Tab-separated table of C-alpha atoms in Angstrom:
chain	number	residue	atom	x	y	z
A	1	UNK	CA	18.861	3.045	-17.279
A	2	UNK	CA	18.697	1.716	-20.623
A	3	UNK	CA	15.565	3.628	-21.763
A	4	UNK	CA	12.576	5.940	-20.091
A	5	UNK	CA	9.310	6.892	-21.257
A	6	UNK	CA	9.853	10.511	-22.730
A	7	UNK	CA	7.204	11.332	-24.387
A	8	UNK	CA	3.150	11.278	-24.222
A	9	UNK	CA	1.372	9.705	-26.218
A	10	UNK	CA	-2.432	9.925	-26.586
A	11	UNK	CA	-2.678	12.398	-24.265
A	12	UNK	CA	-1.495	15.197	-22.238
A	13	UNK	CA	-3.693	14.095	-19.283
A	14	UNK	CA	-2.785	10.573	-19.712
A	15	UNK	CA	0.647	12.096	-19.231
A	16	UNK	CA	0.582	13.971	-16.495
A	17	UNK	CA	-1.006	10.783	-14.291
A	18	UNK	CA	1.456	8.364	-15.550
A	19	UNK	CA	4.188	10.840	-14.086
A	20	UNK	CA	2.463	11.358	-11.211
A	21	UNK	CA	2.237	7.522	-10.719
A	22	UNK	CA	5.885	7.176	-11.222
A	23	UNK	CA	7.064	9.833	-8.770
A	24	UNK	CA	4.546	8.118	-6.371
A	25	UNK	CA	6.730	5.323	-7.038
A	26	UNK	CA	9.879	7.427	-4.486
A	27	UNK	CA	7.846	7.041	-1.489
A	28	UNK	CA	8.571	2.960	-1.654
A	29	UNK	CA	12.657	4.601	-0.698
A	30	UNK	CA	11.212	6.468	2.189
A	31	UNK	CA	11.475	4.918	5.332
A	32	UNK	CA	10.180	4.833	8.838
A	33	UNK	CA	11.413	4.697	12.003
A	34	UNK	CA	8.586	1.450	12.640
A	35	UNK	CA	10.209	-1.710	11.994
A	36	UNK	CA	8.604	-4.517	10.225
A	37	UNK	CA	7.128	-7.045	13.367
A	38	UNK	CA	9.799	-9.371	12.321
A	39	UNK	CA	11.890	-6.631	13.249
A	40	UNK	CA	14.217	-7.359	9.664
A	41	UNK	CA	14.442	-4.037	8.389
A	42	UNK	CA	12.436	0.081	8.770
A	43	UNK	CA	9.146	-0.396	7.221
A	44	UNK	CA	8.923	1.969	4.335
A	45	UNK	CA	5.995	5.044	3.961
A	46	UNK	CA	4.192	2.850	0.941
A	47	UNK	CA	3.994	-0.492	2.334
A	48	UNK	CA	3.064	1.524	6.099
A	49	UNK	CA	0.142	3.242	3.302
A	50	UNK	CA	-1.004	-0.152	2.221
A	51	UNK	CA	-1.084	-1.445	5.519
A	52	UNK	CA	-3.292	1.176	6.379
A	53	UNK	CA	-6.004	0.478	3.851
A	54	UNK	CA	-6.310	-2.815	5.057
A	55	UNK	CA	-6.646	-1.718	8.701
A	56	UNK	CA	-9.268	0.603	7.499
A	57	UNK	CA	-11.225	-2.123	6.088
A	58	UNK	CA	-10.873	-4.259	8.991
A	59	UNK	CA	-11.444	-2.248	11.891
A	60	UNK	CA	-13.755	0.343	10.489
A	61	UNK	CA	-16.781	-0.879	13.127
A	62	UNK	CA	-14.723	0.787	15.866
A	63	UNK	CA	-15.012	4.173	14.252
A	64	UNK	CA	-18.516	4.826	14.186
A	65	UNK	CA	-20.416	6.319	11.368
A	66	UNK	CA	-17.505	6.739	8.764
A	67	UNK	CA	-17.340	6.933	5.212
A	68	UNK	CA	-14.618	3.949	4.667
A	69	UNK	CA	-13.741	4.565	0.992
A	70	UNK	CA	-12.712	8.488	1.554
A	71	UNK	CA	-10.745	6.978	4.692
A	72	UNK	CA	-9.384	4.894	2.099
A	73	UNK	CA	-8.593	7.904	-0.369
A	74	UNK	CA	-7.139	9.793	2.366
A	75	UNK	CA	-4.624	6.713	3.185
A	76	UNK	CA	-3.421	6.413	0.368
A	77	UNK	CA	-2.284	10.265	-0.392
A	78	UNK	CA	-1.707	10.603	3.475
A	79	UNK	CA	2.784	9.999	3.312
A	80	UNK	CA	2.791	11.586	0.018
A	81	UNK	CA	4.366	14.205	1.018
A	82	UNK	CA	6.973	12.219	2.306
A	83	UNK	CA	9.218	12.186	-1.103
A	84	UNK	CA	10.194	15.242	-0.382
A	85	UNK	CA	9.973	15.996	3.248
A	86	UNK	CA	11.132	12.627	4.668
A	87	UNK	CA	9.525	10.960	7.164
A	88	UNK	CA	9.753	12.985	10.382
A	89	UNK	CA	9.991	10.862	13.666
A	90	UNK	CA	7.046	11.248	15.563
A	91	UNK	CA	9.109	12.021	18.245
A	92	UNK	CA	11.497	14.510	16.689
A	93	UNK	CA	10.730	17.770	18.344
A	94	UNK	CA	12.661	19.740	16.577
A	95	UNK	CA	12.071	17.951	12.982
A	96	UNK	CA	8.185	18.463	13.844
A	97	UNK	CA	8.797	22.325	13.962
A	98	UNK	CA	9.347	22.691	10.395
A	99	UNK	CA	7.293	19.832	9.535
A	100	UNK	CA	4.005	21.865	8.606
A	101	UNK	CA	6.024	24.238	6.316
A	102	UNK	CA	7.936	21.158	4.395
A	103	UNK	CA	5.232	19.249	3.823
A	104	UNK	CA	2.841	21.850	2.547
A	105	UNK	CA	5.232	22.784	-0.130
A	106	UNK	CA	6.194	18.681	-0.917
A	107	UNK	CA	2.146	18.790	-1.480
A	108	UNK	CA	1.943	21.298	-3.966
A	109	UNK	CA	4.908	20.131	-5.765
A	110	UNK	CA	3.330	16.588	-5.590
A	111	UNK	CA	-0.295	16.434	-6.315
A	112	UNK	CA	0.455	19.550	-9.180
A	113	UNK	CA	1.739	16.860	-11.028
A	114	UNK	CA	-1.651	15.639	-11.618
A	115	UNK	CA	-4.368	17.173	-14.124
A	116	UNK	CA	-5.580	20.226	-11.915
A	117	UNK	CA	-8.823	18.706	-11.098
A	118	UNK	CA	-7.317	15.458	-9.925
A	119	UNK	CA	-4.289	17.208	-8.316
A	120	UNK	CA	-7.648	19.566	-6.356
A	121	UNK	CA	-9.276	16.441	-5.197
A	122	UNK	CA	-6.185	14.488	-3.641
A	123	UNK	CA	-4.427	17.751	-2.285
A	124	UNK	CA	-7.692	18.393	-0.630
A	125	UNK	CA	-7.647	14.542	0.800
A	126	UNK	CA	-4.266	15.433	2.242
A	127	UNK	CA	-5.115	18.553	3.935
A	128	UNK	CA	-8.247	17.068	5.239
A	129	UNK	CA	-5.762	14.071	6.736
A	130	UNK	CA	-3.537	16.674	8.351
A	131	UNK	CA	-6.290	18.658	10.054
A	132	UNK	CA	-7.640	15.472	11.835
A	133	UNK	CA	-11.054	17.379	12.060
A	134	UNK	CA	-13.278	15.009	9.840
A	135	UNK	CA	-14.505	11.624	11.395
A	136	UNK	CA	-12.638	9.810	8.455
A	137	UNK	CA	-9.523	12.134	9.296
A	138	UNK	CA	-9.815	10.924	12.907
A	139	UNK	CA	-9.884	7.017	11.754
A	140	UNK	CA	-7.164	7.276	9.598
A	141	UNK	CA	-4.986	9.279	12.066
A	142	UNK	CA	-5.845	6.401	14.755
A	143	UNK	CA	-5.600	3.670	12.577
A	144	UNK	CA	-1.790	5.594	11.733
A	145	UNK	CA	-0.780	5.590	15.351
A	146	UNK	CA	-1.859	2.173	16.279
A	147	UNK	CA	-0.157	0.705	13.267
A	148	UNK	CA	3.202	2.183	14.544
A	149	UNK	CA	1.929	0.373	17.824
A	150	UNK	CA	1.713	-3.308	16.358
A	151	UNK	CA	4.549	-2.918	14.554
A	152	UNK	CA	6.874	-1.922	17.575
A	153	UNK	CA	4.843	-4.321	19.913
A	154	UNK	CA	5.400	-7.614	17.268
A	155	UNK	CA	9.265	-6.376	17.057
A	156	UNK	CA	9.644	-6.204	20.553
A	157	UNK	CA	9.741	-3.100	21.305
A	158	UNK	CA	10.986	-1.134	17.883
A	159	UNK	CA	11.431	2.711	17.864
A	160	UNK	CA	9.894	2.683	21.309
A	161	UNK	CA	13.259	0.856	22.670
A	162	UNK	CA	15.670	2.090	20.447
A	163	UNK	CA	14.923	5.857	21.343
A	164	UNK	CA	14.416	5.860	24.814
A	165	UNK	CA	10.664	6.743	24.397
A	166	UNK	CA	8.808	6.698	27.527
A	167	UNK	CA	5.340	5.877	28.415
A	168	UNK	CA	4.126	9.429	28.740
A	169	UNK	CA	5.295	10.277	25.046
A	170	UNK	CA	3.664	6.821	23.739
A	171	UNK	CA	0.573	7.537	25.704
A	172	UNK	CA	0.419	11.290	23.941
A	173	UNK	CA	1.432	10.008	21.008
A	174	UNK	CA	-1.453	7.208	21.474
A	175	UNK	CA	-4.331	9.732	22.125
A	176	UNK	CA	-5.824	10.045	18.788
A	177	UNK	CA	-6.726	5.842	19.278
A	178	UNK	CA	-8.732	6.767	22.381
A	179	UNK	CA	-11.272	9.423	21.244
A	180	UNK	CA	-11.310	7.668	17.549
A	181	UNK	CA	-11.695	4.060	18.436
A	182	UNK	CA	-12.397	4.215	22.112
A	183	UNK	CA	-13.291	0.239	22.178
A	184	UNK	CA	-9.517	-0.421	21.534
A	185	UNK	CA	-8.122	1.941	23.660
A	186	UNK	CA	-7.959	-0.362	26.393
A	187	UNK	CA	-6.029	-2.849	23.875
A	188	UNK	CA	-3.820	0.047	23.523
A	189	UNK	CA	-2.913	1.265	27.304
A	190	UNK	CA	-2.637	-2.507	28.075
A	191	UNK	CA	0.648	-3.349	26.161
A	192	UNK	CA	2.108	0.396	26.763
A	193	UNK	CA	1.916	-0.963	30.488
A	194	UNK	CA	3.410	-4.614	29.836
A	195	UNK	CA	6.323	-2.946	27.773
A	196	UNK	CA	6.863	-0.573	30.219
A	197	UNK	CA	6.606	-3.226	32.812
A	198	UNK	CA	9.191	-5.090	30.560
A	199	UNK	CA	11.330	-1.972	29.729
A	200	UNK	CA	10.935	-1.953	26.201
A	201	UNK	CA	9.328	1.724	27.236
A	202	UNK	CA	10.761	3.926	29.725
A	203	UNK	CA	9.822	5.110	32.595
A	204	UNK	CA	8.738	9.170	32.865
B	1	UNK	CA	12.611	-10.365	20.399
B	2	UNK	CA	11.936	-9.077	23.634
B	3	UNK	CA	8.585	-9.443	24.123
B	4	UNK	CA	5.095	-10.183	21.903
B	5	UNK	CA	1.556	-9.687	22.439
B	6	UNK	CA	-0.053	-12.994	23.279
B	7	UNK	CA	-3.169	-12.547	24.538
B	8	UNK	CA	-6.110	-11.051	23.662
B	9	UNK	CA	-7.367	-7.798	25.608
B	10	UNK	CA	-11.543	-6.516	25.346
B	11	UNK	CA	-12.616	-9.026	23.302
B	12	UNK	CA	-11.846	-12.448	20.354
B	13	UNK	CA	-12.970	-10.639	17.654
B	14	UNK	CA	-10.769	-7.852	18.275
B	15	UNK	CA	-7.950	-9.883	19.073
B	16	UNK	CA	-8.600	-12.131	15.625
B	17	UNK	CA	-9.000	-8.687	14.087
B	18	UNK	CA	-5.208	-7.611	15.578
B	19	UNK	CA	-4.140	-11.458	14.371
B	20	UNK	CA	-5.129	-10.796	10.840
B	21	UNK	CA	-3.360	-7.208	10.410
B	22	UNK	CA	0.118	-8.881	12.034
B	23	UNK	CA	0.070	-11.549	9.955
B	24	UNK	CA	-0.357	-8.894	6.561
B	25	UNK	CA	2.975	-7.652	7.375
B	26	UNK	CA	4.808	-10.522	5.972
B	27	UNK	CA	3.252	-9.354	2.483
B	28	UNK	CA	6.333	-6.531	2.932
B	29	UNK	CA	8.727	-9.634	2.588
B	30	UNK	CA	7.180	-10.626	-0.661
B	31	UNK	CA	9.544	-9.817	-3.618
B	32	UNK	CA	8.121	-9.231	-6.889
B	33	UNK	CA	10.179	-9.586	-10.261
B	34	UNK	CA	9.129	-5.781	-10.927
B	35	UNK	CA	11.949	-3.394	-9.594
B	36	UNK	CA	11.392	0.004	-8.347
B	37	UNK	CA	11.301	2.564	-10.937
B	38	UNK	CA	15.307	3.307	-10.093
B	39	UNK	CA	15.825	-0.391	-10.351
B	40	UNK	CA	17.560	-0.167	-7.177
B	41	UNK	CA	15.552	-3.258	-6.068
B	42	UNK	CA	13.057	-6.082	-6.316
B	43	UNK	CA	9.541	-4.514	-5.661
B	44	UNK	CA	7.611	-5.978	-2.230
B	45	UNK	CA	3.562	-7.008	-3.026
B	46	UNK	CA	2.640	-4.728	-0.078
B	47	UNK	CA	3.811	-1.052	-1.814
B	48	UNK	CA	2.509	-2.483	-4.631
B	49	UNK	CA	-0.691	-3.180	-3.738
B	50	UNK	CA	-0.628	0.654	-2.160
B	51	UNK	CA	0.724	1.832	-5.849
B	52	UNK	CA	-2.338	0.034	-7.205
B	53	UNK	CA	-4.716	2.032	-5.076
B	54	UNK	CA	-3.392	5.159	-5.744
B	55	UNK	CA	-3.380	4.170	-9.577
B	56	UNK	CA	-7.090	2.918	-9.301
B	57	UNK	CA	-7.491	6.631	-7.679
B	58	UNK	CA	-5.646	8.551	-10.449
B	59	UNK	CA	-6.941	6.084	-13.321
B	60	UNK	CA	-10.963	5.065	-13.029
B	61	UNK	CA	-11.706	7.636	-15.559
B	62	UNK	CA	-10.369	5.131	-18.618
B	63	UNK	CA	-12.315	2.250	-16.877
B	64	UNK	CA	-16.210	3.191	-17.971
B	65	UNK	CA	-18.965	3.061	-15.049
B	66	UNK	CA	-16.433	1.182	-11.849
B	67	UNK	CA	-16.952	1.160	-8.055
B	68	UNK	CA	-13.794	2.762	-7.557
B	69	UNK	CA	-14.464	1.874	-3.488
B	70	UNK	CA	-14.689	-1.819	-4.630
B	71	UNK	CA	-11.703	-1.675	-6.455
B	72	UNK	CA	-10.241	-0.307	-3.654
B	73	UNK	CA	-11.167	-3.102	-1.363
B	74	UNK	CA	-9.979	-5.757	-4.866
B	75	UNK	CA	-6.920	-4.097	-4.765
B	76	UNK	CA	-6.100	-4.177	-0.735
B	77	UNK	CA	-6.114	-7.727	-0.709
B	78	UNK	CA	-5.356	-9.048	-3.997
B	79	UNK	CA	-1.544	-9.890	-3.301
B	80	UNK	CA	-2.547	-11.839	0.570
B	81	UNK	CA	-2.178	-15.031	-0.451
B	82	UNK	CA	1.331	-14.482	-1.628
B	83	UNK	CA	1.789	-14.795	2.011
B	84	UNK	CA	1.963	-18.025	1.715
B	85	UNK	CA	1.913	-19.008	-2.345
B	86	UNK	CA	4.919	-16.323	-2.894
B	87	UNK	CA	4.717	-14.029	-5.735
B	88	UNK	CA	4.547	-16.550	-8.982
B	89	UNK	CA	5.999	-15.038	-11.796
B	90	UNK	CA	4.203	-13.440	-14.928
B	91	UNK	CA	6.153	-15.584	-17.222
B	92	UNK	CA	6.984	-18.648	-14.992
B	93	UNK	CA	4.700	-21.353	-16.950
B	94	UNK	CA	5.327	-24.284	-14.518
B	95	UNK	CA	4.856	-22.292	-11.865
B	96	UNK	CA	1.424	-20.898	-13.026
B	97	UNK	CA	0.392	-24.454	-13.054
B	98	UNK	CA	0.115	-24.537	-9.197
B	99	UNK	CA	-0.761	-21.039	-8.527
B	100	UNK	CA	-4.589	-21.759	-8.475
B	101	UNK	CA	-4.478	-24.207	-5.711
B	102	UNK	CA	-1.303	-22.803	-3.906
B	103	UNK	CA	-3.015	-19.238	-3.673
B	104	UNK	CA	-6.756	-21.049	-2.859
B	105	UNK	CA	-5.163	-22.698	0.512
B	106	UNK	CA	-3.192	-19.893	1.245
B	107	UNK	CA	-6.882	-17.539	1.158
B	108	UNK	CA	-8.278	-20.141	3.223
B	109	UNK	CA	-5.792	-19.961	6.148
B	110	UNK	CA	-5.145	-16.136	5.920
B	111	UNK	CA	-8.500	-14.575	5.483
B	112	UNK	CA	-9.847	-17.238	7.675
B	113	UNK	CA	-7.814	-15.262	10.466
B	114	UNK	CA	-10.320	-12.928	10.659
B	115	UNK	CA	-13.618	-13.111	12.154
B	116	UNK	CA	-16.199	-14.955	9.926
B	117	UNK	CA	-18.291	-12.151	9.034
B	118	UNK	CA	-14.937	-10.511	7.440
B	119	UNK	CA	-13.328	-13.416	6.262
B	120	UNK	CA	-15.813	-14.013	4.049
B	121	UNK	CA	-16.158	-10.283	2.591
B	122	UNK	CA	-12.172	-10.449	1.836
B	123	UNK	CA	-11.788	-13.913	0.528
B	124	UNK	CA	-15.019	-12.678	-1.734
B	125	UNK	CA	-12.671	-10.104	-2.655
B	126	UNK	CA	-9.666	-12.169	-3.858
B	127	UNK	CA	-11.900	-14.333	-5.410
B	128	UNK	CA	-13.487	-11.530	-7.399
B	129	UNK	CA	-10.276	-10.214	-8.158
B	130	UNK	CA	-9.111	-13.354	-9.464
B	131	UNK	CA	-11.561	-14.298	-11.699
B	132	UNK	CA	-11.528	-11.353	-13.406
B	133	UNK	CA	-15.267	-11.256	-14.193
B	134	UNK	CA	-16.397	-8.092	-12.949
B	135	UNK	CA	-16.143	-4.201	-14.311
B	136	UNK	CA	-13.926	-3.709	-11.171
B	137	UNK	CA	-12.147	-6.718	-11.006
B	138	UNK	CA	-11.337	-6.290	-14.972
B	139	UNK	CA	-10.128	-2.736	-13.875
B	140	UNK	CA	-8.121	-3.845	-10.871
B	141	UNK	CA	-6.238	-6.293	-12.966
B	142	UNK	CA	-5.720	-4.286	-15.748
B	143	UNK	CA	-3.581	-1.710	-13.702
B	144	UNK	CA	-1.434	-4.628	-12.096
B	145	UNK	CA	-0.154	-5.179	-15.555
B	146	UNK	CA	-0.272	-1.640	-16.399
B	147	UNK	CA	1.680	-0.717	-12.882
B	148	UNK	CA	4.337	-3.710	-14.330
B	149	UNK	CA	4.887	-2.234	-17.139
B	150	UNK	CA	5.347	1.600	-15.949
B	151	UNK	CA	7.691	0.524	-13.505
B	152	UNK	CA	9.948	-1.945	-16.228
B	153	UNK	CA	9.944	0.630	-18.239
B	154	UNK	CA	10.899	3.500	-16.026
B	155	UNK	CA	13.760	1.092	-14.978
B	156	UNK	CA	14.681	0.838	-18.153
B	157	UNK	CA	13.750	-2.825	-19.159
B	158	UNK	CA	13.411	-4.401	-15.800
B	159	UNK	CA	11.993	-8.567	-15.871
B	160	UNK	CA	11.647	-7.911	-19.791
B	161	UNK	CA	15.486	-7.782	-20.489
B	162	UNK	CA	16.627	-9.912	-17.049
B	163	UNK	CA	14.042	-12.604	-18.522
B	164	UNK	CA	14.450	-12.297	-22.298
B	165	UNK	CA	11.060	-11.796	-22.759
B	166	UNK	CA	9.112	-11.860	-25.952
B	167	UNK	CA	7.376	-8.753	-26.911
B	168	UNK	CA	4.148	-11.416	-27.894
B	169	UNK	CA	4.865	-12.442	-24.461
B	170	UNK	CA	4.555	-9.029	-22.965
B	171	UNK	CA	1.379	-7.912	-25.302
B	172	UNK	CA	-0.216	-11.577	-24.255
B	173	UNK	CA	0.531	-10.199	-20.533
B	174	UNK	CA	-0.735	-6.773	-21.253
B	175	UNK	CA	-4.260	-7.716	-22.933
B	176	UNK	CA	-6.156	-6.881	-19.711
B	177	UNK	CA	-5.027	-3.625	-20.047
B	178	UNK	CA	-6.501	-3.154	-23.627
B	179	UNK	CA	-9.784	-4.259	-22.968
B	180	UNK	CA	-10.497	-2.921	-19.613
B	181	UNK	CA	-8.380	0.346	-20.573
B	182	UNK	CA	-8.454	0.735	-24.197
B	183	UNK	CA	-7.819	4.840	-23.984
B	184	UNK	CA	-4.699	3.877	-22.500
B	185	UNK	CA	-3.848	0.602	-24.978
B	186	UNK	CA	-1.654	3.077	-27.691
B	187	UNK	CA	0.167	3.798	-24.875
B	188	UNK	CA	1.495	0.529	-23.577
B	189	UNK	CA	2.042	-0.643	-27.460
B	190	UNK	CA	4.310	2.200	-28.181
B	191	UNK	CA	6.309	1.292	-24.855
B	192	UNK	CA	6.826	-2.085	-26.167
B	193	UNK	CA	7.399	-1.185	-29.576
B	194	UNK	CA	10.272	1.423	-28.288
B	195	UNK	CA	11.996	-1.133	-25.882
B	196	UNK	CA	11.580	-3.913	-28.106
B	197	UNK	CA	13.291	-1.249	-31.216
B	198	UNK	CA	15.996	-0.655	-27.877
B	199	UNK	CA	16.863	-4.851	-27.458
B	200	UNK	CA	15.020	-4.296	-24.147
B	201	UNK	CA	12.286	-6.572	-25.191
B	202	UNK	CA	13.563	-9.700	-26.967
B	203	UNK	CA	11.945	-10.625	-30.413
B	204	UNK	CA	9.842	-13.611	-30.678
């Protein structure tokens, strides 16, 4: 690198958010076990955050009475935590153990880059992601699981085929869809069945 | 591939709905000139246009009395057409010549994916976005030449030194950022005074 910002200028605040914004930058390197549909290359934890956004905006009718734009906030903090902890498969058992402990400490790290009132309000967006408790937590979980869904479905089967996952797993995996958009839930157990049907799934 | 979805399940707008969100996943194909903040390579329009939100998150406080949710919503879909258009380069003249009506067809065909209701909020979107009229939109675009110009100059010169641009050519680029952001302004003059100083920016 020929030359990197080193210093602030104007302000310290204006500071710490620019170098929050460029560590943010690490999560573009982070990458997924989803492919892209086109099945080219692993989708990475940004583009996968953007993606969500938009399926927020588009599908929001399915989730009831939710408050879209904090869905939105929580999106795009949700993978975060990711530069630091990776990305751990969904269907990692053991990874999934330590998960909770990795990822708490990748948030503090994180959003403490940020001006302590900012770093508050995002860290806070995370957590309330995590514990799935909130009706916009709930969307934004579903919306997170049924992306991996379109993604593997357009690639033709994606981490689904590649890891041996079987229809039991996908349908667990799936559950958050069903009580959080209930209207696409059918959507959803329709092509688990045709892949299984097809063996892009397993059988149990 | 092994196998695709093909056929819609509970109901059209749903399925139009599903059509719309596949479809957004080309944007991960898109290359930008911008290159990750380790220049390792060409950034994609789709983890940019997540970097934007989160920078519209950590930023609105420099941008006066903004919707921040509308911005949100600005930002989201402000790259879509690229789909189709491609990503047309800052400092490509010719090419900026065609962008309008490249990018207008390419709205018409991708937002028209979605059912009408929708289609019409999102192409109102892009359109607000793109003429650059409103607080938000004026906000919106000023951090997608700020968000250039972090990540060129945490790379260390980036498009600037593989282009030979100008520094009047970058401060021309930059001018949304001054009067949508002027808190921030000193800030992106003293990183173009400093790479320019470093050869990293040519001189005009």
């Amino acid at each position: 690198m020929l030359l990197q910002y080193d210093r602030p200028v104007t302000s310290d605040r204006l500071a710490s958010q620019i170098a929050f914004l460029l560590e943010a930058d690490k999560l573009k390197a982070v990458e997924r076990r989803t492919p892209l549909t086109d099945g080219s290359r692993a989708e990475n934890s940004a583009e996968h955050s953007w993606h969500l956004g938009l399926a927020a905006l588009t599908l929001s009718e399915y989730a009831g009475s939710v408050n879209v734009p904090r869905v939105l906030e929580l999106v795009a903090v949700h993978d975060l935590v990711e530069i630091d902890a990776g990305d751990t498969f969904a269907y990692d058992a053991a990874g999934n153990v330590t998960k909770a402990e990795r990822e708490r400490a990748a948030a503090k790290r994180i959003f403490g880059l940020l001006p302590s009132d900012q770093a508050a309000h995002l860290h806070a967006a995370w957590e309330e992601f995590e514990a799935s408790e909130t009706p916009e937590a709930q969307f934004a979980n579903a919306l997170d699981r049924l992306q991996a869904l379109l993604q593997n479905m357009q690639a033709g089967g994606g981490s689904w085929t590649e890891h041996s996952i079987t229809r039991s797993q996908v349908l667990r995996r799936m559950a958050p869809v069903e009580s959080a958009l209930p209207d696409i839930w059918p959507f959803v157990v329709d092509v688990i069945e045709r892949f299984r049907r097809a063996g892009a799934i397993a059988d149990d």
